[in-house]
């Protein structure tokens, strides 16, 4: 019998943690690193192998830590370097691994590098960031170097009065982009942001905005997709620039010395050959990437929030999953399975049914669906208990994310405070906003959900659903989403050749209510069937299904020929 030796990260399940919202242990209303450390036994009990800690570096927190002012320091409300050392040690003591966010497309405007860069045009670090002179129209009015729109709205260029030039920021003005064409800059990034933490014992990185480092040196205008706006969506222009492969190979040369794991955030990359260039085993650049076809479903094409809730059909979800799964069949690359992260609304509210009747069953169905897909599985904090979006009744003031605030202000400004347009904007945010992932973790039924003391104001309001969706309750119940997630991960490990490494074959692609697929590897065959609707549907036919056992399902008494609303089943035909 041939034993296949695979990299450790292929069969791993990764649990993502957002430090501010996980668990507060010192009573200041903000989650902290000791809160993560104290929860490691709980996390491991789910069946998780790796924790991914979102940015805990020192930061002004304009974008919740994705604006870093010091890569070698910890944001004081989260803790200290010593707290991080303890977290790393305790994670390893349990046989688990830990990865951090690597955020190096940009820094904070308060980072010492940028402070020096903007101090004068003659400063040695001037070229560490991207500076450009102004353009002028026929009337002599100053204009930015091009028409790119920031990911958070407005121009990607901000004017600097002192040095009389614009600097580039693909995100907030407080997040200036580093110049990756500068070798000296790259060396400093590698030393401070990577080697420092690898030497401390971290096992790898989730690499933020990994395909944005290299820009087209001509900085061309983006195509006009919104004729009413000065700035245009430029994602396809500034992503996947000419030096991306060179840069990633250079980074990998360092990472491989530590056997470090990398998963890159790779938006705006519809060309599969480009993805293969990044994650193919023979390319030796990244281990895998996140692609966003699934989580982008329903969002607006010009502005992601300019859309309506549930603005997609099930065949579109099937197509998106098929695209990322078929990647394994035709290449030497690896893929990921995820439906939640810190930038996405809650999956039960987006892809399931968060009403009291179907909330738990649809949460379990989604767990079975995404837990049966090939690649490395990622779970976001609270997903394991089926957390849902903030209530519709909450006011816009409860939305704290810079992206949400900027969008609502833009609609307010452009509509001249039109009540109907503002109501539509809030309805869209209630469905899609990043804020929903950032409400504090729901540990108990307490006023603040056990996240912090009941008499302590949390940094963000705890979702009132903590009364009936919380860890404490679900630990007691064998039929809870948490218990079901444990069973999903156990099934995934027991039948890993099918569910982790199997080839994905979509069945009945046009069925508007039922999602069914085969997972096949050699003579091992599994079939997954999910009713993604609130109505009863016919069980699809597949040869051999009648005589096969259901290894996992989310209803007590499955019918022979029909699926109950939001029912999911996994069959193993041969193994």
XYZ file of C-alpha atoms in Angstrom:
575
model
C 0.000 0.000 0.000
C 1.362 3.408 -0.984
C 1.355 6.005 1.789
C 0.953 9.540 0.496
C 2.921 12.110 2.489
C 1.271 15.494 2.146
C 2.091 18.948 3.497
C 0.519 19.411 6.935
C -1.669 22.304 5.838
C -3.646 20.362 3.234
C -5.703 18.379 5.755
C -5.859 21.187 8.304
C -8.937 23.095 9.457
C -8.233 26.761 10.203
C -10.194 28.862 12.714
C -10.031 32.619 12.169
C -10.028 34.940 15.184
C -10.758 38.680 15.190
C -8.991 39.810 18.390
C -11.139 42.866 19.177
C -14.300 40.781 19.182
C -13.279 37.412 20.620
C -12.993 37.607 24.414
C -12.170 40.464 26.791
C -10.283 39.339 29.904
C -9.191 42.676 31.389
C -12.536 44.487 31.466
C -11.903 47.275 28.963
C -14.577 46.177 26.487
C -12.052 45.111 23.853
C -11.040 41.521 23.131
C -7.442 40.612 23.858
C -4.730 38.024 23.304
C -5.119 36.411 26.759
C -8.772 35.892 25.800
C -7.656 33.862 22.799
C -5.160 31.864 24.868
C -7.810 31.030 27.466
C -10.112 29.746 24.695
C -7.659 27.350 23.039
C -9.182 24.239 24.623
C -12.615 25.250 23.330
C -11.222 25.951 19.856
C -9.402 22.633 19.741
C -12.544 20.796 20.863
C -14.301 21.852 17.640
C -11.772 19.862 15.629
C -9.545 22.735 14.557
C -5.839 22.329 13.741
C -4.720 25.922 13.098
C -5.713 29.320 14.455
C -5.411 32.431 12.307
C -5.162 35.618 14.345
C -6.184 38.804 12.538
C -3.892 41.847 12.920
C -2.839 42.351 16.524
C 0.037 44.709 15.626
C 0.246 48.276 16.894
C -2.107 50.455 14.894
C -4.242 53.628 14.986
C -7.154 51.276 14.142
C -8.561 53.309 11.258
C -9.254 49.967 9.534
C -9.311 47.687 12.581
C -5.606 46.927 12.564
C -5.103 46.588 8.824
C -3.294 49.926 9.126
C -0.095 48.943 10.923
C 2.184 51.500 12.555
C 4.715 48.993 13.961
C 5.046 45.391 12.767
C 7.165 44.431 15.777
C 4.789 45.684 18.468
C 1.342 44.645 19.719
C -1.655 47.001 19.895
C -1.682 47.756 23.667
C -5.410 47.053 24.291
C -4.815 43.546 22.896
C -1.786 42.835 25.069
C 1.987 42.589 24.807
C 4.712 40.734 22.949
C 4.887 38.453 26.001
C 1.178 37.675 25.575
C 1.841 36.727 21.955
C 4.756 34.510 22.966
C 2.496 32.725 25.451
C -0.258 32.307 22.837
C 2.217 30.792 20.381
C 3.621 28.443 23.032
C 0.188 27.340 24.304
C -1.061 26.742 20.767
C 1.948 24.559 20.012
C 1.633 22.744 23.352
C -1.770 21.499 22.200
C -0.365 20.253 18.909
C -2.001 23.082 16.995
C -0.449 25.749 14.786
C -0.843 29.511 14.555
C -0.734 31.888 11.600
C -0.926 35.681 11.552
C -2.157 38.253 9.074
C 0.636 39.621 6.880
C -0.463 43.125 5.864
C 2.292 44.575 3.700
C 0.652 46.161 0.673
C 0.414 49.268 2.826
C 1.223 50.569 6.283
C -0.433 53.102 8.534
C 0.259 56.745 7.771
C 1.661 56.808 11.323
C 4.337 54.206 10.569
C 7.830 55.625 10.986
C 8.661 54.701 7.395
C 5.873 56.890 6.036
C 6.617 59.708 8.459
C 10.117 59.830 7.002
C 8.905 59.369 3.425
C 6.551 62.334 3.565
C 9.002 64.608 5.411
C 10.726 65.735 2.189
C 11.355 64.699 -1.400
C 15.016 64.193 -0.498
C 14.421 61.788 2.374
C 16.097 58.370 1.840
C 12.713 56.688 2.394
C 10.847 58.910 -0.081
C 10.793 56.078 -2.623
C 9.511 53.551 -0.061
C 5.987 54.712 -0.932
C 4.353 55.683 -4.227
C 4.436 59.422 -4.891
C 3.314 61.128 -8.093
C 3.013 64.738 -9.296
C -0.400 66.231 -9.955
C -2.113 66.462 -13.302
C -3.918 69.644 -14.366
C -6.985 70.101 -16.529
C -7.431 72.779 -19.215
C -8.570 75.267 -16.580
C -5.489 74.639 -14.453
C -7.295 72.695 -11.734
C -5.160 70.142 -9.924
C -6.207 66.513 -10.450
C -4.971 63.123 -9.177
C -2.566 61.091 -11.347
C -5.378 58.772 -12.496
C -9.047 57.911 -11.973
C -8.696 54.931 -9.635
C -11.312 54.561 -6.920
C -10.256 53.410 -3.479
C -11.658 50.185 -2.059
C -13.350 52.366 0.547
C -14.615 55.036 -1.862
C -13.101 58.270 -3.166
C -9.788 58.602 -4.957
C -6.796 56.338 -4.327
C -4.650 59.479 -4.278
C -4.230 62.019 -1.463
C -2.478 65.360 -1.878
C 0.403 66.124 0.460
C 0.761 69.865 1.007
C 4.269 69.717 2.417
C 5.921 68.007 -0.554
C 3.355 68.999 -3.205
C 2.752 65.482 -4.520
C 0.083 62.794 -4.312
C 0.626 59.475 -2.558
C -1.194 56.257 -3.474
C -3.506 54.360 -1.131
C -5.708 51.591 -2.513
C -7.621 51.682 0.770
C -7.977 54.573 3.258
C -5.870 57.752 2.994
C -4.422 56.576 6.314
C -3.124 53.407 4.578
C -0.417 54.520 2.100
C 0.784 51.837 -0.328
C 4.366 50.654 -0.053
C 6.564 50.736 -3.151
C 7.394 47.096 -3.822
C 9.623 48.047 -6.745
C 12.157 49.285 -4.187
C 14.442 46.431 -3.092
C 15.422 48.209 0.133
C 11.734 48.497 1.056
C 11.154 44.823 0.391
C 14.087 43.795 2.584
C 12.734 45.896 5.460
C 9.273 44.356 5.040
C 10.693 40.838 5.097
C 12.743 41.569 8.211
C 10.109 43.369 10.293
C 6.863 41.748 9.184
C 7.918 38.174 8.393
C 11.234 37.026 9.853
C 10.609 38.660 13.243
C 7.427 36.613 13.771
C 8.672 33.433 12.114
C 11.621 33.471 14.493
C 9.114 33.821 17.340
C 7.460 30.597 16.216
C 4.442 31.460 14.082
C 3.691 28.818 11.466
C 2.772 31.028 8.535
C 0.624 33.869 7.290
C -2.645 34.772 5.695
C -1.287 37.273 3.179
C -3.546 40.305 2.867
C -4.227 41.722 -0.629
C -1.379 39.589 -1.941
C -1.874 40.432 -5.611
C -1.736 44.218 -5.199
C 1.971 44.676 -4.445
C 3.145 45.224 -8.010
C 1.463 48.018 -9.974
C 1.646 48.811 -13.672
C 4.364 51.524 -13.682
C 2.355 53.625 -16.146
C -0.563 53.837 -13.666
C -3.160 53.866 -16.474
C -6.705 55.113 -16.026
C -9.338 52.471 -15.288
C -12.135 51.865 -17.802
C -15.262 53.962 -17.267
C -17.861 51.718 -15.618
C -19.674 54.437 -13.666
C -20.162 57.460 -15.975
C -21.571 59.540 -13.119
C -18.433 59.298 -10.993
C -14.972 60.820 -11.278
C -13.299 57.735 -9.810
C -13.677 54.282 -11.348
C -13.305 50.721 -10.107
C -9.700 49.838 -10.946
C -9.307 46.408 -9.347
C -8.510 44.702 -12.632
C -5.932 47.419 -13.388
C -3.913 47.496 -10.167
C -4.076 43.782 -9.274
C -1.642 41.157 -10.615
C 1.012 43.612 -11.781
C 4.172 42.789 -13.762
C 6.441 41.873 -10.825
C 4.001 39.780 -8.795
C 5.588 36.415 -9.589
C 9.082 37.729 -8.864
C 7.989 39.194 -5.524
C 6.146 36.068 -4.390
C 9.110 33.860 -5.311
C 11.337 36.138 -3.256
C 8.981 35.907 -0.270
C 8.723 32.145 -0.613
C 12.498 31.784 -0.422
C 12.238 33.130 3.135
C 9.042 31.314 4.111
C 10.299 27.926 2.908
C 13.198 28.099 5.371
C 10.582 27.816 8.130
C 8.209 25.363 6.385
C 5.726 28.213 6.742
C 2.193 28.065 5.418
C 0.728 30.833 3.227
C -2.779 31.593 2.046
C -3.116 34.696 -0.094
C -6.087 37.004 -0.476
C -6.508 37.162 -4.237
C -9.374 39.385 -5.447
C -9.955 40.541 -9.023
C -8.339 37.460 -10.555
C -10.784 35.781 -12.934
C -7.983 34.226 -15.006
C -7.272 30.767 -13.585
C -3.831 30.655 -15.217
C -2.806 33.643 -13.087
C -3.955 31.849 -9.941
C -1.973 28.766 -10.994
C 1.108 30.960 -11.380
C 0.700 31.846 -7.707
C -0.312 28.532 -6.111
C 0.910 25.755 -8.380
C 3.159 23.421 -6.394
C 5.826 23.727 -9.065
C 5.643 27.540 -8.947
C 6.825 27.654 -5.304
C 5.132 30.950 -4.443
C 1.994 30.545 -2.293
C 0.370 27.405 -0.886
C -3.176 28.532 -1.704
C -5.342 31.615 -2.166
C -8.795 32.828 -1.234
C -10.940 33.503 -4.279
C -14.082 35.541 -3.809
C -16.577 34.297 -6.363
C -18.730 32.717 -3.634
C -18.758 35.498 -1.057
C -19.164 38.215 -3.702
C -22.480 36.734 -4.848
C -25.335 39.216 -4.752
C -23.140 42.240 -4.231
C -23.320 45.237 -6.562
C -21.002 45.409 -9.559
C -20.061 49.094 -9.209
C -20.445 49.526 -5.441
C -20.701 46.244 -3.579
C -23.388 47.594 -1.247
C -25.505 48.975 -4.091
C -27.585 45.824 -4.267
C -30.558 44.109 -2.705
C -30.549 41.209 -0.219
C -30.420 37.693 -1.723
C -29.629 39.110 -5.155
C -28.470 35.768 -6.608
C -29.833 32.373 -7.652
C -28.608 28.969 -6.447
C -27.139 28.002 -9.866
C -24.817 31.026 -9.511
C -23.557 29.691 -6.171
C -23.003 26.285 -7.759
C -21.036 27.835 -10.602
C -18.854 29.817 -8.186
C -18.065 26.753 -6.068
C -17.491 24.605 -9.149
C -14.924 27.103 -10.411
C -12.835 27.064 -7.225
C -13.197 23.286 -6.775
C -12.365 22.313 -10.359
C -9.078 24.131 -9.860
C -7.792 20.973 -8.124
C -8.668 18.683 -11.009
C -6.733 20.483 -13.716
C -3.687 21.963 -11.939
C -0.996 21.153 -9.382
C -2.363 23.864 -7.102
C -4.410 23.752 -3.917
C -7.622 25.539 -2.996
C -9.648 26.752 -0.022
C -13.196 26.349 1.248
C -14.743 29.254 3.154
C -17.978 31.221 3.330
C -17.229 33.597 6.222
C -14.412 35.874 7.313
C -13.962 39.280 8.930
C -14.961 41.020 5.679
C -18.230 39.147 5.089
C -21.690 39.186 6.599
C -22.851 36.027 8.373
C -23.457 33.055 6.094
C -26.722 31.963 7.741
C -28.172 35.398 6.980
C -26.755 35.507 3.439
C -27.018 31.930 2.178
C -29.357 30.284 4.684
C -32.436 31.404 6.620
C -31.917 33.247 9.900
C -35.580 33.069 10.941
C -36.227 31.222 14.235
C -37.784 28.272 12.407
C -34.920 27.438 10.052
C -31.897 29.194 11.527
C -30.193 26.181 13.090
C -31.066 23.731 10.342
C -29.770 26.028 7.602
C -26.605 26.680 9.651
C -25.993 22.925 9.776
C -26.715 22.540 6.065
C -24.123 25.218 5.258
C -21.627 23.516 7.593
C -22.120 20.248 5.723
C -21.907 21.916 2.306
C -18.689 23.864 2.862
C -17.210 21.200 5.142
C -17.490 18.691 2.283
C -15.530 20.750 -0.232
C -11.937 19.978 -1.167
C -9.014 22.120 -0.112
C -8.125 23.639 3.235
C -11.238 24.551 5.244
C -11.496 27.912 7.009
C -14.058 28.674 9.732
C -14.625 32.147 11.170
C -15.298 32.750 14.866
C -19.008 32.411 15.648
C -19.692 30.490 12.448
C -19.518 27.292 14.479
C -22.560 28.385 16.527
C -24.452 29.882 13.584
C -24.164 33.558 14.495
C -26.372 35.824 12.379
C -26.409 39.424 11.152
C -27.202 42.408 13.341
C -30.970 43.017 13.738
C -32.783 45.031 11.088
C -34.065 47.337 13.829
C -30.602 48.600 14.782
C -29.795 52.126 13.667
C -27.038 53.010 11.241
C -25.070 54.366 14.216
C -24.311 50.780 15.280
C -22.268 50.238 12.102
C -18.614 50.938 12.968
C -16.749 49.776 9.869
C -15.068 52.492 7.812
C -16.418 50.850 4.639
C -20.025 50.988 5.881
C -19.696 54.548 7.148
C -18.151 55.787 3.904
C -20.834 54.127 1.781
C -23.722 55.510 3.829
C -22.208 59.001 3.760
C -21.733 58.755 -0.006
C -25.396 57.831 -0.513
C -26.431 60.629 1.836
C -24.335 63.137 -0.104
C -25.254 61.962 -3.610
C -28.980 61.620 -2.871
C -29.125 64.927 -0.983
C -30.346 63.104 2.119
C -33.158 61.261 0.324
C -34.933 59.109 2.925
C -35.809 56.307 0.505
C -32.275 55.959 -0.849
C -30.836 56.008 2.661
C -33.285 53.293 3.719
C -32.174 51.180 0.745
C -28.537 51.765 1.671
C -29.150 50.642 5.239
C -31.091 47.562 4.054
C -28.139 46.593 1.876
C -25.674 47.141 4.719
C -27.882 45.053 6.994
C -27.378 42.181 4.573
C -23.805 42.617 3.304
C -21.790 44.818 5.706
C -18.525 43.670 7.233
C -19.826 44.824 10.630
C -21.870 41.628 11.033
C -18.684 39.567 11.328
C -17.296 41.961 13.910
C -19.965 41.989 16.586
C -18.500 40.331 19.691
C -18.373 36.563 20.041
C -21.458 35.210 21.803
C -20.320 33.060 24.710
C -23.401 33.127 26.952
C -26.856 34.625 27.497
C -25.489 37.535 29.537
C -26.172 41.154 28.580
C -22.806 41.344 26.811
C -22.877 37.712 25.758
C -20.016 36.728 28.045
C -17.655 38.689 25.796
C -17.014 41.220 28.551
C -18.513 42.011 31.954
C -22.184 43.027 31.829
C -21.374 46.444 33.300
C -18.610 47.133 30.738
C -19.510 48.891 27.466
C -18.134 46.691 24.646
C -16.291 48.389 21.774
C -19.133 47.219 19.516
C -22.626 46.303 20.606
C -23.236 42.602 21.212
C -25.904 41.135 18.948
C -29.111 40.611 20.932
C -29.293 37.133 19.382
C -26.836 36.086 22.094
C -29.945 35.300 24.151
C -30.513 32.226 21.985
C -27.256 31.799 20.004
C -24.280 31.247 22.306
C -21.513 28.780 23.110
C -22.680 28.024 26.647
C -26.064 26.771 25.476
C -24.732 24.866 22.482
C -22.116 23.004 24.501
C -25.009 21.412 26.402
C -27.029 20.361 23.350
C -26.251 17.369 21.144
C -28.404 18.858 18.367
C -26.736 22.294 18.290
C -24.888 23.783 15.296
C -21.689 23.557 17.370
C -22.181 19.825 17.933
C -22.938 19.418 14.234
C -19.769 21.274 13.211
C -17.774 18.832 15.343
C -19.394 15.961 13.471
C -18.673 17.611 10.109
C -14.991 17.987 10.963
C -14.837 14.430 12.284
C -16.388 13.166 9.022
C -13.961 15.305 7.045
C -10.994 13.702 8.797
C -12.377 10.142 8.650
C -13.105 10.356 4.918
C -10.409 12.855 4.007
C -9.572 11.242 0.664
C -13.089 12.078 -0.510
C -13.926 15.302 1.296
C -10.516 17.006 1.440
C -8.765 15.589 -1.632
C -11.584 14.312 -3.839
C -12.438 15.726 -7.245
C -15.645 17.759 -7.281
C -18.352 16.850 -9.808
C -21.435 19.062 -9.867
C -24.803 17.340 -10.363
C -27.962 18.981 -11.734
C -26.382 22.411 -12.159
C -29.640 24.143 -13.099
C -31.734 22.882 -10.162
C -32.941 26.111 -8.477
C -33.311 24.640 -4.978
C -31.078 21.592 -4.503
C -27.275 21.601 -4.556
C -25.815 18.126 -5.095
C -22.321 16.999 -5.982
C -20.021 13.996 -6.062
C -16.617 13.812 -4.382
C -14.488 11.187 -6.096
C -10.921 10.023 -5.601
C -9.954 6.728 -7.193
C -12.584 4.197 -6.165
C -13.707 6.316 -3.220
C -17.047 8.000 -3.902
C -19.139 10.319 -1.730
C -22.277 12.289 -2.595
C -23.504 15.445 -0.849
C -27.069 16.696 -1.256
C -28.282 20.020 0.160
C -31.749 21.536 -0.048
C -30.990 25.258 -0.130
C -34.594 26.359 0.277
C -37.414 26.564 2.789
C -39.592 24.114 0.865
C -39.591 20.345 0.470
C -37.782 19.114 -2.648
C -37.250 15.844 -4.463
C -34.071 13.918 -3.668
C -31.942 13.887 -6.842
C -31.214 10.507 -8.409
C -27.697 9.127 -8.325
C -26.881 5.510 -9.102
C -26.143 3.610 -5.900
C -27.577 6.214 -3.534
C -30.493 3.968 -2.502
C -28.164 1.378 -0.990
C -25.714 3.808 0.607
C -25.624 4.998 4.169
C -25.985 8.611 5.203
C -22.788 9.291 7.155
C -24.041 12.695 8.260
C -27.306 14.607 7.997
C -29.069 17.438 9.774
C -32.575 15.959 10.225
C -33.583 13.121 12.541
C -35.765 11.157 10.136
C -34.704 11.632 6.515
C -37.285 10.623 3.925
C -36.560 8.135 1.144
C -37.413 10.286 -1.870
C -37.654 13.866 -0.591
C -35.551 16.442 1.206
C -36.997 18.519 4.011
C -36.448 22.316 3.998
C -32.745 23.147 4.482
C -31.855 19.468 4.793
C -28.321 18.346 4.041
C -26.969 14.807 3.679
C -23.583 13.254 3.012
C -23.450 9.703 1.631
C -20.379 7.521 1.300
C -20.900 5.041 -1.538
C -17.479 3.433 -1.361
C -14.343 4.114 0.631
